[in-house]
mmCIF file of C-alpha atoms in Angstrom:
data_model
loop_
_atom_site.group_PDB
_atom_site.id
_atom_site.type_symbol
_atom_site.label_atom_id
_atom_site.label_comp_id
_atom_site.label_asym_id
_atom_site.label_seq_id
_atom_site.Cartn_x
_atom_site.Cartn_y
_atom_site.Cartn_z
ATOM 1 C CA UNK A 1 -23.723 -28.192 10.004
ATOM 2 C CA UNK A 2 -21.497 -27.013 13.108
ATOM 3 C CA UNK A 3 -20.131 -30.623 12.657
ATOM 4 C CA UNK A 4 -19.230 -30.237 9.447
ATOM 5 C CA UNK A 5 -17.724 -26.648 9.929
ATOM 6 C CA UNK A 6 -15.496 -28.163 12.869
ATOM 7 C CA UNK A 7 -13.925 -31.031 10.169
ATOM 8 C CA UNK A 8 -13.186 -28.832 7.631
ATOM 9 C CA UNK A 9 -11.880 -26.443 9.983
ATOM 10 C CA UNK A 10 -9.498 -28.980 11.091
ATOM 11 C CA UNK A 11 -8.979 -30.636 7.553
ATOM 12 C CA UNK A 12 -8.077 -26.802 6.702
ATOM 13 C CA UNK A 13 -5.985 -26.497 9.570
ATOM 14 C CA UNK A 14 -4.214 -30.311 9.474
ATOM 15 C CA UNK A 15 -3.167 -29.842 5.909
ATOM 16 C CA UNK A 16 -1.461 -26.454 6.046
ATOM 17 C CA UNK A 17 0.390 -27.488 9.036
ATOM 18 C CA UNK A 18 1.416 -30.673 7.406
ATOM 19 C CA UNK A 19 2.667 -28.086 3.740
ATOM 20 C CA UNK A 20 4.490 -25.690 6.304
ATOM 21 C CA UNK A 21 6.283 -28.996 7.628
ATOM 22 C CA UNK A 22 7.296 -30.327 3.958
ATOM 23 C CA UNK A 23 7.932 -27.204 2.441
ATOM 24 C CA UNK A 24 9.574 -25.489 5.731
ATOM 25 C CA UNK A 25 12.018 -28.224 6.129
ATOM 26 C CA UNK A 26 13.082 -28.766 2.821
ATOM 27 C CA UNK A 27 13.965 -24.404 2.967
ATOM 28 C CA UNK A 28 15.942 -24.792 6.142
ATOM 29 C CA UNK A 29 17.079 -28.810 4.873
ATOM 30 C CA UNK A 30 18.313 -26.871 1.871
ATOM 31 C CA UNK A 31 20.391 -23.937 3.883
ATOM 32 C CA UNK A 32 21.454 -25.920 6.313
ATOM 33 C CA UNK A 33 22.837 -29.099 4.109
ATOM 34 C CA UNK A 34 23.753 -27.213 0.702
ATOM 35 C CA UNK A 35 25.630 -29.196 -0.968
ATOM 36 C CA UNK A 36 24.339 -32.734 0.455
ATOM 37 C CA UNK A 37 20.916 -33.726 -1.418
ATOM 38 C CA UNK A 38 20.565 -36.742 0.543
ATOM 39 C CA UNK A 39 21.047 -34.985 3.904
ATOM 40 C CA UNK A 40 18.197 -32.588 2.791
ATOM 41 C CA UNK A 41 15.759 -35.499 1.896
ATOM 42 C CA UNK A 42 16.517 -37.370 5.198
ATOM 43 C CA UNK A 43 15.517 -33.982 7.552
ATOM 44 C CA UNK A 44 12.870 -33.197 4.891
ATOM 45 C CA UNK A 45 11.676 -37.014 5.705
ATOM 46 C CA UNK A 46 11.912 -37.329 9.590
ATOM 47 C CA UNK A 47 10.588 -33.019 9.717
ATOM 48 C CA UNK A 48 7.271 -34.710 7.751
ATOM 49 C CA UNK A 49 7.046 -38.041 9.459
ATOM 50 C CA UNK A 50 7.324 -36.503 12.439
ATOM 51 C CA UNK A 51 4.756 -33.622 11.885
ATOM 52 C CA UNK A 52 2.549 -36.157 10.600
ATOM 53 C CA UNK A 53 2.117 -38.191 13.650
ATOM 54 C CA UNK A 54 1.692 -35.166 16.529
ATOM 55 C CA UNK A 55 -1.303 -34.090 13.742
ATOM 56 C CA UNK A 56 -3.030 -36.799 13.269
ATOM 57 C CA UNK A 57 -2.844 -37.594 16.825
ATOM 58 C CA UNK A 58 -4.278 -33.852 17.744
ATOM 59 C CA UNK A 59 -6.871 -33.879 15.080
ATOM 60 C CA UNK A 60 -7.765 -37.669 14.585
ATOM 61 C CA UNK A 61 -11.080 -36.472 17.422
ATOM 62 C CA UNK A 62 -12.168 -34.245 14.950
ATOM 63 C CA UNK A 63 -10.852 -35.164 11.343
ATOM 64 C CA UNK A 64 -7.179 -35.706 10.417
ATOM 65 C CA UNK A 65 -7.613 -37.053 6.623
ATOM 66 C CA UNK A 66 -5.256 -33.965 5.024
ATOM 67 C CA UNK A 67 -5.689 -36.357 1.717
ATOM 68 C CA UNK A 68 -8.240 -35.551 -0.842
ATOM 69 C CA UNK A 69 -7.315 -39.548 -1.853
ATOM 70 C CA UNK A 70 -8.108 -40.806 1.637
ATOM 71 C CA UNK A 71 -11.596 -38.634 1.547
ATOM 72 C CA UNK A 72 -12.708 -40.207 -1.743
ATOM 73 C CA UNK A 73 -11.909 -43.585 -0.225
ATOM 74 C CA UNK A 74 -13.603 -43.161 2.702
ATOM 75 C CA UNK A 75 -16.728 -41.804 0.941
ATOM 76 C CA UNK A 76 -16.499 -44.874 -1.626
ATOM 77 C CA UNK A 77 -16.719 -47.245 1.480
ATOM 78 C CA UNK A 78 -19.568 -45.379 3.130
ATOM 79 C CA UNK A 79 -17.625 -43.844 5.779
ATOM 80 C CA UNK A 80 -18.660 -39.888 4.963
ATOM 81 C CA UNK A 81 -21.483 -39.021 2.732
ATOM 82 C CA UNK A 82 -21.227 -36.854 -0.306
ATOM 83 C CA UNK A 83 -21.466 -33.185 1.403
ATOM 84 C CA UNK A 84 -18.797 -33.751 3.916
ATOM 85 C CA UNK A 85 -16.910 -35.645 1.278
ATOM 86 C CA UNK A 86 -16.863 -32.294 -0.581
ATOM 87 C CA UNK A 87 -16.377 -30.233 1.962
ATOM 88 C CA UNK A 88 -13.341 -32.213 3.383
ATOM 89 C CA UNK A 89 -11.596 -31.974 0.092
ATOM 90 C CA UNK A 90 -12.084 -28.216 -1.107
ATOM 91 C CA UNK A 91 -10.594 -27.379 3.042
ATOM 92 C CA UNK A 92 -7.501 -29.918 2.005
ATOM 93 C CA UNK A 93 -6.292 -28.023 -0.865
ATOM 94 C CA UNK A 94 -7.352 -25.156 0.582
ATOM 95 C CA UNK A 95 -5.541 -26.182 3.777
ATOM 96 C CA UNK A 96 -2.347 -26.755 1.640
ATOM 97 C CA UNK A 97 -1.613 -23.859 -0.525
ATOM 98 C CA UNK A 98 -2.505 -21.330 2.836
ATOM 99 C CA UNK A 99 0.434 -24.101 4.170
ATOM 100 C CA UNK A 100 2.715 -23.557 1.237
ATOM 101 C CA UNK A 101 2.489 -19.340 1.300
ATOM 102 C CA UNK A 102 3.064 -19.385 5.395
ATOM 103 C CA UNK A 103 6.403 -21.407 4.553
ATOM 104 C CA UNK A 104 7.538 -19.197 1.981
ATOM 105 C CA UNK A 105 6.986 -16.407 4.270
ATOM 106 C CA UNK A 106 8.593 -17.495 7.143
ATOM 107 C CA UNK A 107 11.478 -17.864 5.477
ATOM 108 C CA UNK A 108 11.830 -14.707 3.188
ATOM 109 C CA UNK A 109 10.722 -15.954 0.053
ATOM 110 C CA UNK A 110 7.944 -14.905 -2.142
ATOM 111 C CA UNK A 111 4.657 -15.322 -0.983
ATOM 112 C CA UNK A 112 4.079 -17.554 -4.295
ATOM 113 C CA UNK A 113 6.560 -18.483 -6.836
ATOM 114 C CA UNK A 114 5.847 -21.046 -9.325
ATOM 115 C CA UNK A 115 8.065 -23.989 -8.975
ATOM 116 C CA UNK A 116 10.881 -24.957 -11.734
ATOM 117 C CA UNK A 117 11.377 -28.419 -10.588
ATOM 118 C CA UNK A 118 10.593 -30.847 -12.944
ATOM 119 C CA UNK A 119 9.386 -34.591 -11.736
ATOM 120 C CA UNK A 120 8.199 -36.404 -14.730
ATOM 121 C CA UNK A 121 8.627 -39.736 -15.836
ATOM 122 C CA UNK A 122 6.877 -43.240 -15.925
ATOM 123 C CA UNK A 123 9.314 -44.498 -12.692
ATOM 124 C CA UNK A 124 7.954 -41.553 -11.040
ATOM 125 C CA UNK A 125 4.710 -41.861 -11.815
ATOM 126 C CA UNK A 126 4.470 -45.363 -11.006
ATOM 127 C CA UNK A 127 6.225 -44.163 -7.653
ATOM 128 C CA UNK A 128 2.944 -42.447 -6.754
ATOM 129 C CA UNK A 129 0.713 -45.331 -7.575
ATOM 130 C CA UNK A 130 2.517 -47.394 -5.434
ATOM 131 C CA UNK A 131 3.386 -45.020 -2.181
ATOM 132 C CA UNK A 132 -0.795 -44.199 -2.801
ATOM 133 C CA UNK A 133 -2.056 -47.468 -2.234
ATOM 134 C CA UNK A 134 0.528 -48.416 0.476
ATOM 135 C CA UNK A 135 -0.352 -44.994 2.425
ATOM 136 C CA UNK A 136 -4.205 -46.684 2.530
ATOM 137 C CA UNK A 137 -3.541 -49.992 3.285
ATOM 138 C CA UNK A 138 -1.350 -49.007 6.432
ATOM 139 C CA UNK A 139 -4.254 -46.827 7.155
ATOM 140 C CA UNK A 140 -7.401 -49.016 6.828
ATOM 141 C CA UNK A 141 -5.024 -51.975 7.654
ATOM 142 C CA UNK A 142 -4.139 -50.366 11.410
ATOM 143 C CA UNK A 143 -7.798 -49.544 11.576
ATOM 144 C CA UNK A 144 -8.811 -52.886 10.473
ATOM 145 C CA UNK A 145 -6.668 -54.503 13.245
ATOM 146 C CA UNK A 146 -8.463 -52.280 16.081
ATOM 147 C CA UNK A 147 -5.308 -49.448 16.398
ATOM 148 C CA UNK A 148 -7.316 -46.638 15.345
ATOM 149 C CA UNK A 149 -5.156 -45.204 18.022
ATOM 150 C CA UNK A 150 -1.730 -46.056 16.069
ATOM 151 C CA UNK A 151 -2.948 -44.659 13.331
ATOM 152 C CA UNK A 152 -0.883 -41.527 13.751
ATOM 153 C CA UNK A 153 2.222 -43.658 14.372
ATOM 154 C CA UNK A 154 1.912 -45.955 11.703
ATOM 155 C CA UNK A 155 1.236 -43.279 8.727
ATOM 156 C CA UNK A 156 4.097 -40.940 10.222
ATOM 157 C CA UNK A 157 6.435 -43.648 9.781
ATOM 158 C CA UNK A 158 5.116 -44.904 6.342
ATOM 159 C CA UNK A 159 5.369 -41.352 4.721
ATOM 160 C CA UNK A 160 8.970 -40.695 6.052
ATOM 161 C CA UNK A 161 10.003 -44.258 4.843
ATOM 162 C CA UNK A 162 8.016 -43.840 1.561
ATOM 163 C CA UNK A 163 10.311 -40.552 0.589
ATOM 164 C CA UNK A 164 13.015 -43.132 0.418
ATOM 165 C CA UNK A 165 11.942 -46.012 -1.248
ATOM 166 C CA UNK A 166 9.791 -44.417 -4.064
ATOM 167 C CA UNK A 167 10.933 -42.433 -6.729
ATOM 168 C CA UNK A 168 9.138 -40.080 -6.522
ATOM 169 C CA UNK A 169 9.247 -39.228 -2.626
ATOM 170 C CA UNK A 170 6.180 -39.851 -1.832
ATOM 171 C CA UNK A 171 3.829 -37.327 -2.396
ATOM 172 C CA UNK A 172 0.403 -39.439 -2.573
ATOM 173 C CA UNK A 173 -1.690 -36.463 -2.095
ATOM 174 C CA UNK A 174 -3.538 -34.345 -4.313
ATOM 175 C CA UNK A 175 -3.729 -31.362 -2.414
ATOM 176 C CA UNK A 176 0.017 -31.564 -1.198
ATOM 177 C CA UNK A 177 0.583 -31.977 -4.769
ATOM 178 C CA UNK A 178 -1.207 -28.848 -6.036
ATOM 179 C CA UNK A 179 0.652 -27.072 -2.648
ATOM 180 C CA UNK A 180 3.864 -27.508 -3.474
ATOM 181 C CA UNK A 181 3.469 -25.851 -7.309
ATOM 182 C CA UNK A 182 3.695 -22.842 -5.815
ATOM 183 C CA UNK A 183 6.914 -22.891 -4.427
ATOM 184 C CA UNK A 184 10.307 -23.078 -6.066
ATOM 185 C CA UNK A 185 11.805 -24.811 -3.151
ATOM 186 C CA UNK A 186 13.643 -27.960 -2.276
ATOM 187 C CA UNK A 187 9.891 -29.732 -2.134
ATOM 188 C CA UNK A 188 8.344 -27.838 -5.099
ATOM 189 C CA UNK A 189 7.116 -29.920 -8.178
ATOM 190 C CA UNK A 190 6.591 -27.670 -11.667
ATOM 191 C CA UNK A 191 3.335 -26.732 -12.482
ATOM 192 C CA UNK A 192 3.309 -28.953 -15.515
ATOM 193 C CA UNK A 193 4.592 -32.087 -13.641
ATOM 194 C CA UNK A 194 1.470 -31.584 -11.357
ATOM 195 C CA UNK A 195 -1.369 -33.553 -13.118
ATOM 196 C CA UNK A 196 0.245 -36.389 -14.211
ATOM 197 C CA UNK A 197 1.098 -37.008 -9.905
ATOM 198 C CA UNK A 198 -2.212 -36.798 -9.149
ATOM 199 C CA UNK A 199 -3.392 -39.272 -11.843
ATOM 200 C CA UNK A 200 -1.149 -41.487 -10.779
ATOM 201 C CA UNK A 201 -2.007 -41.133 -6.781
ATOM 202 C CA UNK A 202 -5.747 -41.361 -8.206
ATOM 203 C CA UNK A 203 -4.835 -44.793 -9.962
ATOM 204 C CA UNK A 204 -3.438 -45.401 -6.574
ATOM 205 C CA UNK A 205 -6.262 -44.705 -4.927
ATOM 206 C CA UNK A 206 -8.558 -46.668 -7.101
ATOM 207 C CA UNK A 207 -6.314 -49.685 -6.814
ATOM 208 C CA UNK A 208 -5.864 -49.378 -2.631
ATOM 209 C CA UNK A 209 -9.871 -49.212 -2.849
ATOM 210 C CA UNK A 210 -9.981 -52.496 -4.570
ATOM 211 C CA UNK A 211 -7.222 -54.228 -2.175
ATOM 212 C CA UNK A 212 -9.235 -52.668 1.220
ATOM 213 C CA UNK A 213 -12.435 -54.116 0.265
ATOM 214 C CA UNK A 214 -10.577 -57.116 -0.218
ATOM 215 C CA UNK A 215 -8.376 -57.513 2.364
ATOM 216 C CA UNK A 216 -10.231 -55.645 5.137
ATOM 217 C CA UNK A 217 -13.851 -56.049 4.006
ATOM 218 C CA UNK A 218 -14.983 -55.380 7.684
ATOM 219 C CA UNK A 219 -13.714 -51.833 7.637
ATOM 220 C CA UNK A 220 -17.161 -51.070 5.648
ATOM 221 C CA UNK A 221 -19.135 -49.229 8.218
ATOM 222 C CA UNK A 222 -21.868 -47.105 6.852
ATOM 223 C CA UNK A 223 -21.118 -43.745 8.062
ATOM 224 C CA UNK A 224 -23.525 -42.660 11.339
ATOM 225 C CA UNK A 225 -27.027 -40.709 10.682
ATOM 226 C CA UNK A 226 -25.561 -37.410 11.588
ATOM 227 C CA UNK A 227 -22.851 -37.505 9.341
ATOM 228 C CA UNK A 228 -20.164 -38.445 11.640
ATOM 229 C CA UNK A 229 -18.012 -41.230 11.850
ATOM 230 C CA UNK A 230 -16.719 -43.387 14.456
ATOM 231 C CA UNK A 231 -12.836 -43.180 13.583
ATOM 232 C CA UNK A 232 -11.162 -40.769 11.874
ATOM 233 C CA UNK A 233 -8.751 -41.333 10.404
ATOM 234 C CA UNK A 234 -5.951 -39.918 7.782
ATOM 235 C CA UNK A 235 -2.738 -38.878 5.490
ATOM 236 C CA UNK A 236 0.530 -36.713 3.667
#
């Protein structure tokens, strides 16, 4: 059980970290860049490819998933059983909106404000499928190919090339997703544009699931009596 408290912990921690990053730098992008929207999304993208890889190199001993989608994955190929599975997830969106309120405080906003900005819209949407299931192939891929150790480099520089060349930016998390609802910032999404994102990064998920087992059918390893597994691995 101490285990299991430790991942979370770090799942917890990992993910608001990786909120403060998205939503901090898209505040300061936004202050410091006000009238250049393309300036703002190129710090917001190098702030959380950046962040990405110094976390999931710190945390990657303990547990540096910070993806509800990446969870569910693992625990569909045997990697985590059910509990942790659950556990991992409820610390992730925990993790984020703690993330989300520390940003907005650090920069004088309101603790929680409900964000106006509306992203909606089948290119959008298919945006998230798409930056979903290449977020787990470069994951499983580099794990696959015996860099469990580049992991962190290889997902920090998909995400911040992923806010560029999806429509959507890239969110391909669930509990980054639900995070950013809460503030009415550069990164915030609108409540209401919320579930259709994470039906699409589910979609994604399910169809990255079907193209692992495919491509990288090795990467099945059933996950260790204790609960544990051997890599851990991640991602935004």
């Amino acid at each position: 059980m101490s285990g299991l408290i430790r991942r979370a912990a770090a799942e917890f921690v990992g993910t608001a970290f990786l909120v403060m990053a998205v939503v901090g730098s898209g505040v300061m992008a936004s202050r410091l860049s006000p009238n250049d929207v393309g300036l703002q999304l190129l710090q917001n993208s190098i702030a959380t490819g950046a962040v990405l890889v110094a976390l999931i190199v710190a945390l990657q001993p303990v547990s540096a998933s910070f993806n509800p989608v990446v969870t569910l994955v693992e625990r569909a190929l045997g990697l985590v059983d059910i509990r942790t599975a659950a556990a991992l997830v409820v610390a992730q969106f925990a993790g984020g909106l703690a993330g989300t309120v520390l940003a907005n405080l650090m920069f004088n906003l309101n603790a929680v404000t409900l964000s106006t900005h509306e992203r909606t819209g089948t290119g959008l949407w298919l945006g998230e499928v798409i930056a979903t299931i290449g977020l787990l192939l470069v994951i499983f891929g580099t794990v696959r190919s015996g860099g469990a150790g580049r992991v962190a480099f290889a997902v920090g520089g998909y995400i911040a090339a992923a806010y560029w060349f999806t429509s959507s930016t890239s969110f391909a998390n669930p509990a980054v997703t639900v995070a950013r609802t809460i503030t009415d910032t550069f990164a915030g999404i609108a409540p209401s544009s919320a579930p259709a994102f994470i039906l699409a990064q589910l979609l994604g998920g399910a169809a990255g699931f079907v193209l692992i087992r495919y491509l990288f059918p090795a990467v099945v390893v059933p996950a260790a009596a204790d609960g544990s597994a051997a890599d851990r691995k991640v991602l935004s």
